[in-house]
Amino acid sequence: MFNVVSGVWPLVSMRTFEAVYGPKNDRWLVHTVAGLLTTVGCAQLLSRNPVQLRVARVVGIGTAATLLTIDAVYVPKRRISRMYLQDAVCELGWLAGWAWVSRPRRAGRA
């Protein structure tokens, strides 16, 4: 749901998105990333069987790692707003969550 909400936000209200994350020169790029995040989130939400859930996990890890990397590289360069550091914290949380649910389970544990 996080990816869906993150993706839909700038599509619904670029004004509020820019109020939080700063003005954007390339709105087409914001819309492209927003569409991809929305698509990823919807695919994850629709995952049901074990194979789909494994793919959703890999896509979730890749998405969080990519967004975290962008935040970590471009905030210090002042190319994107410092507000993206809160996004980096969220992405770290998602990576920790994915690591938690992906950990090997010992036999006999519920």
mmCIF file of N, CA, C and O in Angstrom:
data_model
loop_
_atom_site.group_PDB
_atom_site.id
_atom_site.type_symbol
_atom_site.label_atom_id
_atom_site.label_comp_id
_atom_site.label_asym_id
_atom_site.label_seq_id
_atom_site.Cartn_x
_atom_site.Cartn_y
_atom_site.Cartn_z
ATOM 1 N N MET A 1 0.822 -1.183 0.000
ATOM 2 C CA MET A 1 0.000 0.000 0.000
ATOM 3 C C MET A 1 0.872 1.254 0.000
ATOM 4 O O MET A 1 0.493 2.268 -0.577
ATOM 5 N N PHE A 2 2.028 1.174 0.656
ATOM 6 C CA PHE A 2 2.940 2.315 0.721
ATOM 7 C C PHE A 2 3.331 2.791 -0.682
ATOM 8 O O PHE A 2 3.318 3.991 -0.972
ATOM 9 N N ASN A 3 3.680 1.848 -1.568
ATOM 10 C CA ASN A 3 4.061 2.217 -2.928
ATOM 11 C C ASN A 3 2.886 2.818 -3.692
ATOM 12 O O ASN A 3 3.066 3.758 -4.464
ATOM 13 N N VAL A 4 1.701 2.302 -3.487
ATOM 14 C CA VAL A 4 0.519 2.848 -4.165
ATOM 15 C C VAL A 4 0.281 4.283 -3.718
ATOM 16 O O VAL A 4 0.119 5.191 -4.548
ATOM 17 N N VAL A 5 0.255 4.506 -2.424
ATOM 18 C CA VAL A 5 0.014 5.856 -1.899
ATOM 19 C C VAL A 5 1.114 6.810 -2.346
ATOM 20 O O VAL A 5 0.843 7.937 -2.785
ATOM 21 N N SER A 6 2.376 6.358 -2.264
ATOM 22 C CA SER A 6 3.502 7.196 -2.691
ATOM 23 C C SER A 6 3.402 7.545 -4.169
ATOM 24 O O SER A 6 3.769 8.648 -4.579
ATOM 25 N N GLY A 7 2.932 6.606 -4.959
ATOM 26 C CA GLY A 7 2.807 6.842 -6.391
ATOM 27 C C GLY A 7 1.620 7.703 -6.763
ATOM 28 O O GLY A 7 1.723 8.591 -7.613
ATOM 29 N N VAL A 8 0.511 7.488 -6.116
ATOM 30 C CA VAL A 8 -0.708 8.228 -6.468
ATOM 31 C C VAL A 8 -0.626 9.695 -6.033
ATOM 32 O O VAL A 8 -1.156 10.577 -6.705
ATOM 33 N N TRP A 9 0.064 9.954 -4.927
ATOM 34 C CA TRP A 9 0.106 11.313 -4.372
ATOM 35 C C TRP A 9 0.439 12.396 -5.407
ATOM 36 O O TRP A 9 -0.345 13.319 -5.617
ATOM 37 N N PRO A 10 1.599 12.333 -6.100
ATOM 38 C CA PRO A 10 1.893 13.411 -7.049
ATOM 39 C C PRO A 10 0.961 13.417 -8.265
ATOM 40 O O PRO A 10 0.799 14.448 -8.921
ATOM 41 N N LEU A 11 0.349 12.291 -8.565
ATOM 42 C CA LEU A 11 -0.602 12.246 -9.673
ATOM 43 C C LEU A 11 -1.896 12.972 -9.314
ATOM 44 O O LEU A 11 -2.527 13.596 -10.160
ATOM 45 N N VAL A 12 -2.267 12.887 -8.054
ATOM 46 C CA VAL A 12 -3.496 13.524 -7.574
ATOM 47 C C VAL A 12 -3.258 14.991 -7.229
ATOM 48 O O VAL A 12 -4.092 15.847 -7.523
ATOM 49 N N SER A 13 -2.118 15.303 -6.606
ATOM 50 C CA SER A 13 -1.847 16.678 -6.182
ATOM 51 C C SER A 13 -0.355 17.000 -6.248
ATOM 52 O O SER A 13 0.359 16.877 -5.253
ATOM 53 N N MET A 14 0.065 17.429 -7.413
ATOM 54 C CA MET A 14 1.463 17.841 -7.571
ATOM 55 C C MET A 14 1.759 19.033 -6.661
ATOM 56 O O MET A 14 2.861 19.170 -6.139
ATOM 57 N N ARG A 15 0.767 19.872 -6.428
ATOM 58 C CA ARG A 15 0.942 21.053 -5.577
ATOM 59 C C ARG A 15 1.376 20.645 -4.170
ATOM 60 O O ARG A 15 2.352 21.161 -3.640
ATOM 61 N N THR A 16 0.676 19.684 -3.547
ATOM 62 C CA THR A 16 1.043 19.281 -2.188
ATOM 63 C C THR A 16 2.343 18.476 -2.191
ATOM 64 O O THR A 16 3.143 18.588 -1.259
ATOM 65 N N PHE A 17 2.554 17.687 -3.228
ATOM 66 C CA PHE A 17 3.802 16.928 -3.333
ATOM 67 C C PHE A 17 4.991 17.883 -3.384
ATOM 68 O O PHE A 17 5.977 17.717 -2.659
ATOM 69 N N GLU A 18 4.899 18.918 -4.200
ATOM 70 C CA GLU A 18 5.978 19.900 -4.299
ATOM 71 C C GLU A 18 6.100 20.746 -3.032
ATOM 72 O O GLU A 18 7.198 21.196 -2.700
ATOM 73 N N ALA A 19 5.007 20.945 -2.330
ATOM 74 C CA ALA A 19 5.072 21.686 -1.067
ATOM 75 C C ALA A 19 5.940 20.942 -0.046
ATOM 76 O O ALA A 19 6.636 21.557 0.754
ATOM 77 N N VAL A 20 5.903 19.615 -0.098
ATOM 78 C CA VAL A 20 6.695 18.802 0.834
ATOM 79 C C VAL A 20 8.106 18.559 0.299
ATOM 80 O O VAL A 20 9.086 18.726 1.018
ATOM 81 N N TYR A 21 8.219 18.169 -0.957
ATOM 82 C CA TYR A 21 9.506 17.745 -1.516
ATOM 83 C C TYR A 21 10.208 18.792 -2.375
ATOM 84 O O TYR A 21 11.285 18.524 -2.905
ATOM 85 N N GLY A 22 9.618 19.947 -2.517
ATOM 86 C CA GLY A 22 10.243 21.013 -3.288
ATOM 87 C C GLY A 22 9.796 21.010 -4.737
ATOM 88 O O GLY A 22 9.276 20.011 -5.244
ATOM 89 N N PRO A 23 9.988 22.144 -5.399
ATOM 90 C CA PRO A 23 9.563 22.274 -6.799
ATOM 91 C C PRO A 23 10.331 21.315 -7.710
ATOM 92 O O PRO A 23 11.500 21.015 -7.469
ATOM 93 N N LYS A 24 9.653 20.865 -8.739
ATOM 94 C CA LYS A 24 10.247 19.917 -9.684
ATOM 95 C C LYS A 24 10.349 20.562 -11.062
ATOM 96 O O LYS A 24 9.392 21.157 -11.549
ATOM 97 N N ASN A 25 11.518 20.441 -11.679
ATOM 98 C CA ASN A 25 11.715 20.946 -13.038
ATOM 99 C C ASN A 25 11.140 20.000 -14.071
ATOM 100 O O ASN A 25 10.634 20.429 -15.102
ATOM 101 N N ASP A 26 11.260 18.706 -13.813
ATOM 102 C CA ASP A 26 10.826 17.680 -14.763
ATOM 103 C C ASP A 26 9.633 16.922 -14.211
ATOM 104 O O ASP A 26 9.768 15.802 -13.700
ATOM 105 N N ARG A 27 8.475 17.522 -14.323
ATOM 106 C CA ARG A 27 7.274 16.866 -13.788
ATOM 107 C C ARG A 27 6.984 15.549 -14.499
ATOM 108 O O ARG A 27 6.429 14.635 -13.897
ATOM 109 N N TRP A 28 7.368 15.438 -15.751
ATOM 110 C CA TRP A 28 7.156 14.187 -16.475
ATOM 111 C C TRP A 28 7.899 13.046 -15.772
ATOM 112 O O TRP A 28 7.415 11.917 -15.726
ATOM 113 N N LEU A 29 9.071 13.360 -15.202
ATOM 114 C CA LEU A 29 9.840 12.338 -14.500
ATOM 115 C C LEU A 29 9.150 11.944 -13.193
ATOM 116 O O LEU A 29 9.076 10.758 -12.855
ATOM 117 N N VAL A 30 8.619 12.934 -12.485
ATOM 118 C CA VAL A 30 7.845 12.649 -11.264
ATOM 119 C C VAL A 30 6.653 11.767 -11.613
ATOM 120 O O VAL A 30 6.375 10.786 -10.927
ATOM 121 N N HIS A 31 5.962 12.089 -12.693
ATOM 122 C CA HIS A 31 4.795 11.297 -13.108
ATOM 123 C C HIS A 31 5.202 9.882 -13.523
ATOM 124 O O HIS A 31 4.475 8.919 -13.252
ATOM 125 N N THR A 32 6.351 9.748 -14.153
ATOM 126 C CA THR A 32 6.835 8.427 -14.559
ATOM 127 C C THR A 32 7.118 7.559 -13.337
ATOM 128 O O THR A 32 6.666 6.407 -13.255
ATOM 129 N N VAL A 33 7.869 8.102 -12.379
ATOM 130 C CA VAL A 33 8.176 7.356 -11.153
ATOM 131 C C VAL A 33 6.888 7.056 -10.394
ATOM 132 O O VAL A 33 6.707 5.936 -9.877
ATOM 133 N N ALA A 34 5.978 8.024 -10.351
ATOM 134 C CA ALA A 34 4.697 7.818 -9.654
ATOM 135 C C ALA A 34 3.918 6.668 -10.282
ATOM 136 O O ALA A 34 3.368 5.823 -9.569
ATOM 137 N N GLY A 35 3.877 6.628 -11.595
ATOM 138 C CA GLY A 35 3.178 5.537 -12.275
ATOM 139 C C GLY A 35 3.816 4.193 -12.010
ATOM 140 O O GLY A 35 3.124 3.187 -11.791
ATOM 141 N N LEU A 36 5.145 4.157 -12.009
ATOM 142 C CA LEU A 36 5.848 2.901 -11.723
ATOM 143 C C LEU A 36 5.605 2.446 -10.290
ATOM 144 O O LEU A 36 5.357 1.248 -10.050
ATOM 145 N N LEU A 37 5.673 3.373 -9.330
ATOM 146 C CA LEU A 37 5.416 3.002 -7.938
ATOM 147 C C LEU A 37 3.991 2.493 -7.754
ATOM 148 O O LEU A 37 3.755 1.513 -7.038
ATOM 149 N N THR A 38 3.038 3.142 -8.403
ATOM 150 C CA THR A 38 1.639 2.706 -8.311
ATOM 151 C C THR A 38 1.472 1.306 -8.889
ATOM 152 O O THR A 38 0.821 0.443 -8.284
ATOM 153 N N THR A 39 2.099 1.067 -10.029
ATOM 154 C CA THR A 39 2.018 -0.250 -10.664
ATOM 155 C C THR A 39 2.659 -1.325 -9.799
ATOM 156 O O THR A 39 2.084 -2.402 -9.597
ATOM 157 N N VAL A 40 3.835 -1.038 -9.267
ATOM 158 C CA VAL A 40 4.526 -1.989 -8.385
ATOM 159 C C VAL A 40 3.661 -2.303 -7.171
ATOM 160 O O VAL A 40 3.470 -3.467 -6.797
ATOM 161 N N GLY A 41 3.134 -1.254 -6.540
ATOM 162 C CA GLY A 41 2.305 -1.455 -5.349
ATOM 163 C C GLY A 41 1.055 -2.269 -5.637
ATOM 164 O O GLY A 41 0.687 -3.155 -4.859
ATOM 165 N N CYS A 42 0.400 -1.983 -6.752
ATOM 166 C CA CYS A 42 -0.804 -2.748 -7.113
ATOM 167 C C CYS A 42 -0.466 -4.212 -7.365
ATOM 168 O O CYS A 42 -1.183 -5.109 -6.909
ATOM 169 N N ALA A 43 0.630 -4.462 -8.067
ATOM 170 C CA ALA A 43 1.052 -5.850 -8.317
ATOM 171 C C ALA A 43 1.356 -6.568 -7.006
ATOM 172 O O ALA A 43 0.993 -7.738 -6.828
ATOM 173 N N GLN A 44 1.990 -5.871 -6.070
ATOM 174 C CA GLN A 44 2.286 -6.490 -4.769
ATOM 175 C C GLN A 44 0.998 -6.802 -4.018
ATOM 176 O O GLN A 44 0.856 -7.871 -3.422
ATOM 177 N N LEU A 45 0.056 -5.864 -4.038
ATOM 178 C CA LEU A 45 -1.211 -6.079 -3.325
ATOM 179 C C LEU A 45 -2.022 -7.230 -3.910
ATOM 180 O O LEU A 45 -2.772 -7.891 -3.187
ATOM 181 N N LEU A 46 -1.877 -7.473 -5.205
ATOM 182 C CA LEU A 46 -2.638 -8.535 -5.865
ATOM 183 C C LEU A 46 -1.949 -9.901 -5.793
ATOM 184 O O LEU A 46 -2.515 -10.904 -6.216
ATOM 185 N N SER A 47 -0.743 -9.951 -5.256
ATOM 186 C CA SER A 47 -0.008 -11.214 -5.141
ATOM 187 C C SER A 47 -0.704 -12.128 -4.141
ATOM 188 O O SER A 47 -1.035 -11.710 -3.039
ATOM 189 N N ARG A 48 -0.900 -13.383 -4.540
ATOM 190 C CA ARG A 48 -1.628 -14.324 -3.680
ATOM 191 C C ARG A 48 -0.881 -15.629 -3.441
ATOM 192 O O ARG A 48 -0.753 -16.068 -2.322
ATOM 193 N N ASN A 49 -0.418 -16.266 -4.503
ATOM 194 C CA ASN A 49 0.202 -17.586 -4.320
ATOM 195 C C ASN A 49 1.688 -17.430 -3.993
ATOM 196 O O ASN A 49 2.250 -16.341 -4.121
ATOM 197 N N PRO A 50 2.340 -18.497 -3.555
ATOM 198 C CA PRO A 50 3.734 -18.407 -3.127
ATOM 199 C C PRO A 50 4.689 -17.836 -4.185
ATOM 200 O O PRO A 50 5.591 -17.067 -3.858
ATOM 201 N N VAL A 51 4.502 -18.194 -5.442
ATOM 202 C CA VAL A 51 5.375 -17.675 -6.491
ATOM 203 C C VAL A 51 5.185 -16.173 -6.644
ATOM 204 O O VAL A 51 6.152 -15.408 -6.698
ATOM 205 N N GLN A 52 3.944 -15.715 -6.683
ATOM 206 C CA GLN A 52 3.671 -14.286 -6.790
ATOM 207 C C GLN A 52 4.218 -13.526 -5.582
ATOM 208 O O GLN A 52 4.760 -12.429 -5.727
ATOM 209 N N LEU A 53 4.076 -14.113 -4.404
ATOM 210 C CA LEU A 53 4.569 -13.461 -3.195
ATOM 211 C C LEU A 53 6.098 -13.348 -3.200
ATOM 212 O O LEU A 53 6.646 -12.345 -2.747
ATOM 213 N N ARG A 54 6.783 -14.365 -3.724
ATOM 214 C CA ARG A 54 8.246 -14.283 -3.833
ATOM 215 C C ARG A 54 8.653 -13.173 -4.791
ATOM 216 O O ARG A 54 9.582 -12.403 -4.516
ATOM 217 N N VAL A 55 7.960 -13.072 -5.915
ATOM 218 C CA VAL A 55 8.253 -12.006 -6.880
ATOM 219 C C VAL A 55 7.946 -10.644 -6.256
ATOM 220 O O VAL A 55 8.725 -9.696 -6.396
ATOM 221 N N ALA A 56 6.825 -10.535 -5.542
ATOM 222 C CA ALA A 56 6.473 -9.274 -4.874
ATOM 223 C C ALA A 56 7.552 -8.865 -3.887
ATOM 224 O O ALA A 56 7.886 -7.677 -3.763
ATOM 225 N N ARG A 57 8.126 -9.835 -3.188
ATOM 226 C CA ARG A 57 9.197 -9.559 -2.223
ATOM 227 C C ARG A 57 10.443 -9.039 -2.946
ATOM 228 O O ARG A 57 11.025 -8.033 -2.541
ATOM 229 N N VAL A 58 10.842 -9.704 -4.020
ATOM 230 C CA VAL A 58 12.025 -9.277 -4.776
ATOM 231 C C VAL A 58 11.815 -7.866 -5.337
ATOM 232 O O VAL A 58 12.707 -7.012 -5.243
ATOM 233 N N VAL A 59 10.648 -7.612 -5.890
ATOM 234 C CA VAL A 59 10.350 -6.284 -6.438
ATOM 235 C C VAL A 59 10.316 -5.249 -5.311
ATOM 236 O O VAL A 59 10.814 -4.134 -5.464
ATOM 237 N N GLY A 60 9.760 -5.611 -4.171
ATOM 238 C CA GLY A 60 9.721 -4.696 -3.030
ATOM 239 C C GLY A 60 11.110 -4.350 -2.524
ATOM 240 O O GLY A 60 11.417 -3.183 -2.249
ATOM 241 N N ILE A 61 11.970 -5.350 -2.431
ATOM 242 C CA ILE A 61 13.347 -5.120 -1.986
ATOM 243 C C ILE A 61 14.083 -4.249 -3.004
ATOM 244 O O ILE A 61 14.769 -3.287 -2.635
ATOM 245 N N GLY A 62 13.927 -4.567 -4.272
ATOM 246 C CA GLY A 62 14.592 -3.788 -5.314
ATOM 247 C C GLY A 62 14.111 -2.346 -5.363
ATOM 248 O O GLY A 62 14.919 -1.418 -5.522
ATOM 249 N N THR A 63 12.816 -2.153 -5.202
ATOM 250 C CA THR A 63 12.252 -0.802 -5.213
ATOM 251 C C THR A 63 12.769 0.001 -4.031
ATOM 252 O O THR A 63 13.232 1.140 -4.184
ATOM 253 N N ALA A 64 12.712 -0.579 -2.837
ATOM 254 C CA ALA A 64 13.176 0.122 -1.637
ATOM 255 C C ALA A 64 14.672 0.427 -1.728
ATOM 256 O O ALA A 64 15.109 1.534 -1.381
ATOM 257 N N ALA A 65 15.465 -0.524 -2.202
ATOM 258 C CA ALA A 65 16.916 -0.313 -2.313
ATOM 259 C C ALA A 65 17.235 0.774 -3.338
ATOM 260 O O ALA A 65 18.122 1.612 -3.114
ATOM 261 N N THR A 66 16.516 0.779 -4.443
ATOM 262 C CA THR A 66 16.738 1.799 -5.474
ATOM 263 C C THR A 66 16.398 3.184 -4.953
ATOM 264 O O THR A 66 17.187 4.133 -5.095
ATOM 265 N N LEU A 67 15.226 3.326 -4.338
ATOM 266 C CA LEU A 67 14.814 4.634 -3.822
ATOM 267 C C LEU A 67 15.744 5.100 -2.701
ATOM 268 O O LEU A 67 16.099 6.285 -2.630
ATOM 269 N N LEU A 68 16.153 4.181 -1.837
ATOM 270 C CA LEU A 68 17.102 4.524 -0.770
ATOM 271 C C LEU A 68 18.422 5.013 -1.361
ATOM 272 O O LEU A 68 18.991 6.009 -0.898
ATOM 273 N N THR A 69 18.916 4.349 -2.371
ATOM 274 C CA THR A 69 20.173 4.743 -3.011
ATOM 275 C C THR A 69 20.067 6.140 -3.615
ATOM 276 O O THR A 69 20.964 6.974 -3.441
ATOM 277 N N ILE A 70 18.979 6.410 -4.313
ATOM 278 C CA ILE A 70 18.768 7.739 -4.904
ATOM 279 C C ILE A 70 18.765 8.797 -3.805
ATOM 280 O O ILE A 70 19.420 9.842 -3.930
ATOM 281 N N ASP A 71 18.027 8.526 -2.726
ATOM 282 C CA ASP A 71 17.986 9.477 -1.607
ATOM 283 C C ASP A 71 19.381 9.703 -1.022
ATOM 284 O O ASP A 71 19.797 10.837 -0.778
ATOM 285 N N ALA A 72 20.112 8.619 -0.800
ATOM 286 C CA ALA A 72 21.432 8.697 -0.161
ATOM 287 C C ALA A 72 22.465 9.390 -1.042
ATOM 288 O O ALA A 72 23.378 10.046 -0.536
ATOM 289 N N VAL A 73 22.341 9.269 -2.344
ATOM 290 C CA VAL A 73 23.303 9.883 -3.256
ATOM 291 C C VAL A 73 22.973 11.350 -3.522
ATOM 292 O O VAL A 73 23.847 12.216 -3.495
ATOM 293 N N TYR A 74 21.684 11.641 -3.754
ATOM 294 C CA TYR A 74 21.342 12.970 -4.249
ATOM 295 C C TYR A 74 20.969 13.998 -3.187
ATOM 296 O O TYR A 74 21.016 15.193 -3.460
ATOM 297 N N VAL A 75 20.625 13.578 -1.970
ATOM 298 C CA VAL A 75 20.413 14.561 -0.901
ATOM 299 C C VAL A 75 21.742 15.248 -0.550
ATOM 300 O O VAL A 75 21.799 16.484 -0.515
ATOM 301 N N PRO A 76 22.826 14.503 -0.305
ATOM 302 C CA PRO A 76 24.089 15.178 0.024
ATOM 303 C C PRO A 76 24.603 16.096 -1.094
ATOM 304 O O PRO A 76 25.256 17.097 -0.828
ATOM 305 N N LYS A 77 24.278 15.771 -2.335
ATOM 306 C CA LYS A 77 24.686 16.612 -3.464
ATOM 307 C C LYS A 77 23.767 17.828 -3.628
ATOM 308 O O LYS A 77 23.996 18.637 -4.524
ATOM 309 N N ARG A 78 22.729 17.880 -2.785
ATOM 310 C CA ARG A 78 21.741 18.965 -2.828
ATOM 311 C C ARG A 78 20.979 19.014 -4.158
ATOM 312 O O ARG A 78 20.495 20.051 -4.568
ATOM 313 N N ARG A 79 20.891 17.880 -4.796
ATOM 314 C CA ARG A 79 20.131 17.783 -6.054
ATOM 315 C C ARG A 79 18.652 17.582 -5.768
ATOM 316 O O ARG A 79 17.797 17.967 -6.549
ATOM 317 N N ILE A 80 18.352 16.945 -4.616
ATOM 318 C CA ILE A 80 16.975 16.787 -4.157
ATOM 319 C C ILE A 80 16.878 17.282 -2.715
ATOM 320 O O ILE A 80 17.880 17.360 -2.011
ATOM 321 N N SER A 81 15.668 17.607 -2.311
ATOM 322 C CA SER A 81 15.399 18.182 -0.999
ATOM 323 C C SER A 81 15.820 17.256 0.142
ATOM 324 O O SER A 81 15.766 16.022 0.032
ATOM 325 N N ARG A 82 16.186 17.871 1.268
ATOM 326 C CA ARG A 82 16.506 17.102 2.479
ATOM 327 C C ARG A 82 15.293 16.310 2.963
ATOM 328 O O ARG A 82 15.444 15.357 3.716
ATOM 329 N N MET A 83 14.100 16.693 2.533
ATOM 330 C CA MET A 83 12.890 15.949 2.917
ATOM 331 C C MET A 83 12.962 14.506 2.437
ATOM 332 O O MET A 83 12.306 13.635 2.984
ATOM 333 N N TYR A 84 13.764 14.250 1.423
ATOM 334 C CA TYR A 84 13.896 12.877 0.944
ATOM 335 C C TYR A 84 14.614 11.986 1.959
ATOM 336 O O TYR A 84 14.600 10.760 1.825
ATOM 337 N N LEU A 85 15.218 12.587 2.985
ATOM 338 C CA LEU A 85 15.815 11.767 4.047
ATOM 339 C C LEU A 85 14.740 11.007 4.808
ATOM 340 O O LEU A 85 14.974 9.875 5.246
ATOM 341 N N GLN A 86 13.547 11.601 4.955
ATOM 342 C CA GLN A 86 12.463 10.859 5.606
ATOM 343 C C GLN A 86 12.046 9.689 4.724
ATOM 344 O O GLN A 86 11.692 8.632 5.221
ATOM 345 N N ASP A 87 12.104 9.873 3.418
ATOM 346 C CA ASP A 87 11.819 8.760 2.514
ATOM 347 C C ASP A 87 12.873 7.677 2.684
ATOM 348 O O ASP A 87 12.552 6.481 2.694
ATOM 349 N N ALA A 88 14.134 8.092 2.847
ATOM 350 C CA ALA A 88 15.210 7.117 3.049
ATOM 351 C C ALA A 88 14.955 6.284 4.304
ATOM 352 O O ALA A 88 15.165 5.064 4.311
ATOM 353 N N VAL A 89 14.470 6.934 5.361
ATOM 354 C CA VAL A 89 14.151 6.208 6.599
ATOM 355 C C VAL A 89 13.040 5.192 6.338
ATOM 356 O O VAL A 89 13.111 4.046 6.802
ATOM 357 N N CYS A 90 12.020 5.603 5.590
ATOM 358 C CA CYS A 90 10.932 4.665 5.244
ATOM 359 C C CYS A 90 11.469 3.486 4.438
ATOM 360 O O CYS A 90 11.098 2.335 4.698
ATOM 361 N N GLU A 91 12.342 3.766 3.484
ATOM 362 C CA GLU A 91 12.888 2.687 2.653
ATOM 363 C C GLU A 91 13.750 1.741 3.485
ATOM 364 O O GLU A 91 13.709 0.524 3.288
ATOM 365 N N LEU A 92 14.515 2.286 4.436
ATOM 366 C CA LEU A 92 15.269 1.426 5.360
ATOM 367 C C LEU A 92 14.324 0.539 6.156
ATOM 368 O O LEU A 92 14.610 -0.651 6.384
ATOM 369 N N GLY A 93 13.208 1.118 6.580
ATOM 370 C CA GLY A 93 12.200 0.338 7.299
ATOM 371 C C GLY A 93 11.647 -0.793 6.456
ATOM 372 O O GLY A 93 11.467 -1.921 6.945
ATOM 373 N N TRP A 94 11.382 -0.493 5.178
ATOM 374 C CA TRP A 94 10.885 -1.546 4.287
ATOM 375 C C TRP A 94 11.927 -2.637 4.085
ATOM 376 O O TRP A 94 11.594 -3.830 4.074
ATOM 377 N N LEU A 95 13.178 -2.244 3.920
ATOM 378 C CA LEU A 95 14.230 -3.259 3.764
ATOM 379 C C LEU A 95 14.349 -4.127 5.014
ATOM 380 O O LEU A 95 14.508 -5.348 4.919
ATOM 381 N N ALA A 96 14.244 -3.509 6.180
ATOM 382 C CA ALA A 96 14.274 -4.281 7.432
ATOM 383 C C ALA A 96 13.068 -5.216 7.508
ATOM 384 O O ALA A 96 13.195 -6.382 7.915
ATOM 385 N N GLY A 97 11.915 -4.709 7.113
ATOM 386 C CA GLY A 97 10.704 -5.543 7.117
ATOM 387 C C GLY A 97 10.815 -6.721 6.165
ATOM 388 O O GLY A 97 10.456 -7.849 6.512
ATOM 389 N N TRP A 98 11.318 -6.448 4.958
ATOM 390 C CA TRP A 98 11.492 -7.538 3.989
ATOM 391 C C TRP A 98 12.513 -8.548 4.512
ATOM 392 O O TRP A 98 12.341 -9.757 4.327
ATOM 393 N N ALA A 99 13.565 -8.067 5.157
ATOM 394 C CA ALA A 99 14.561 -8.989 5.732
ATOM 395 C C ALA A 99 13.923 -9.850 6.822
ATOM 396 O O ALA A 99 14.186 -11.051 6.920
ATOM 397 N N TRP A 100 13.064 -9.236 7.634
ATOM 398 C CA TRP A 100 12.403 -9.958 8.719
ATOM 399 C C TRP A 100 11.512 -11.075 8.180
ATOM 400 O O TRP A 100 11.584 -12.206 8.652
ATOM 401 N N VAL A 101 10.678 -10.770 7.187
ATOM 402 C CA VAL A 101 9.774 -11.802 6.672
ATOM 403 C C VAL A 101 10.499 -12.806 5.780
ATOM 404 O O VAL A 101 9.955 -13.879 5.520
ATOM 405 N N SER A 102 11.702 -12.476 5.339
ATOM 406 C CA SER A 102 12.463 -13.374 4.467
ATOM 407 C C SER A 102 13.416 -14.279 5.230
ATOM 408 O O SER A 102 14.035 -15.155 4.642
ATOM 409 N N ARG A 103 13.538 -14.069 6.543
ATOM 410 C CA ARG A 103 14.514 -14.839 7.316
ATOM 411 C C ARG A 103 14.122 -16.323 7.335
ATOM 412 O O ARG A 103 12.937 -16.658 7.313
ATOM 413 N N PRO A 104 15.120 -17.189 7.384
ATOM 414 C CA PRO A 104 14.820 -18.632 7.451
ATOM 415 C C PRO A 104 14.113 -18.954 8.769
ATOM 416 O O PRO A 104 14.438 -18.401 9.811
ATOM 417 N N ARG A 105 13.155 -19.805 8.683
ATOM 418 C CA ARG A 105 12.411 -20.214 9.874
ATOM 419 C C ARG A 105 12.891 -21.598 10.303
ATOM 420 O O ARG A 105 13.087 -22.475 9.490
ATOM 421 N N ARG A 106 13.076 -21.738 11.590
ATOM 422 C CA ARG A 106 13.503 -23.038 12.113
ATOM 423 C C ARG A 106 12.299 -23.966 12.215
ATOM 424 O O ARG A 106 11.198 -23.550 12.514
ATOM 425 N N ALA A 107 12.544 -25.231 11.987
ATOM 426 C CA ALA A 107 11.491 -26.244 12.077
ATOM 427 C C ALA A 107 10.921 -26.238 13.499
ATOM 428 O O ALA A 107 11.642 -26.091 14.467
ATOM 429 N N GLY A 108 9.615 -26.387 13.601
ATOM 430 C CA GLY A 108 8.965 -26.467 14.908
ATOM 431 C C GLY A 108 8.489 -25.122 15.430
ATOM 432 O O GLY A 108 7.810 -25.050 16.431
ATOM 433 N N ARG A 109 8.897 -24.024 14.744
ATOM 434 C CA ARG A 109 8.421 -22.695 15.172
ATOM 435 C C ARG A 109 7.150 -22.364 14.414
ATOM 436 O O ARG A 109 6.987 -22.664 13.252
ATOM 437 N N ALA A 110 6.239 -21.723 15.127
ATOM 438 C CA ALA A 110 4.969 -21.336 14.501
ATOM 439 C C ALA A 110 5.135 -20.059 13.737
ATOM 440 O O ALA A 110 5.977 -19.279 13.934
#
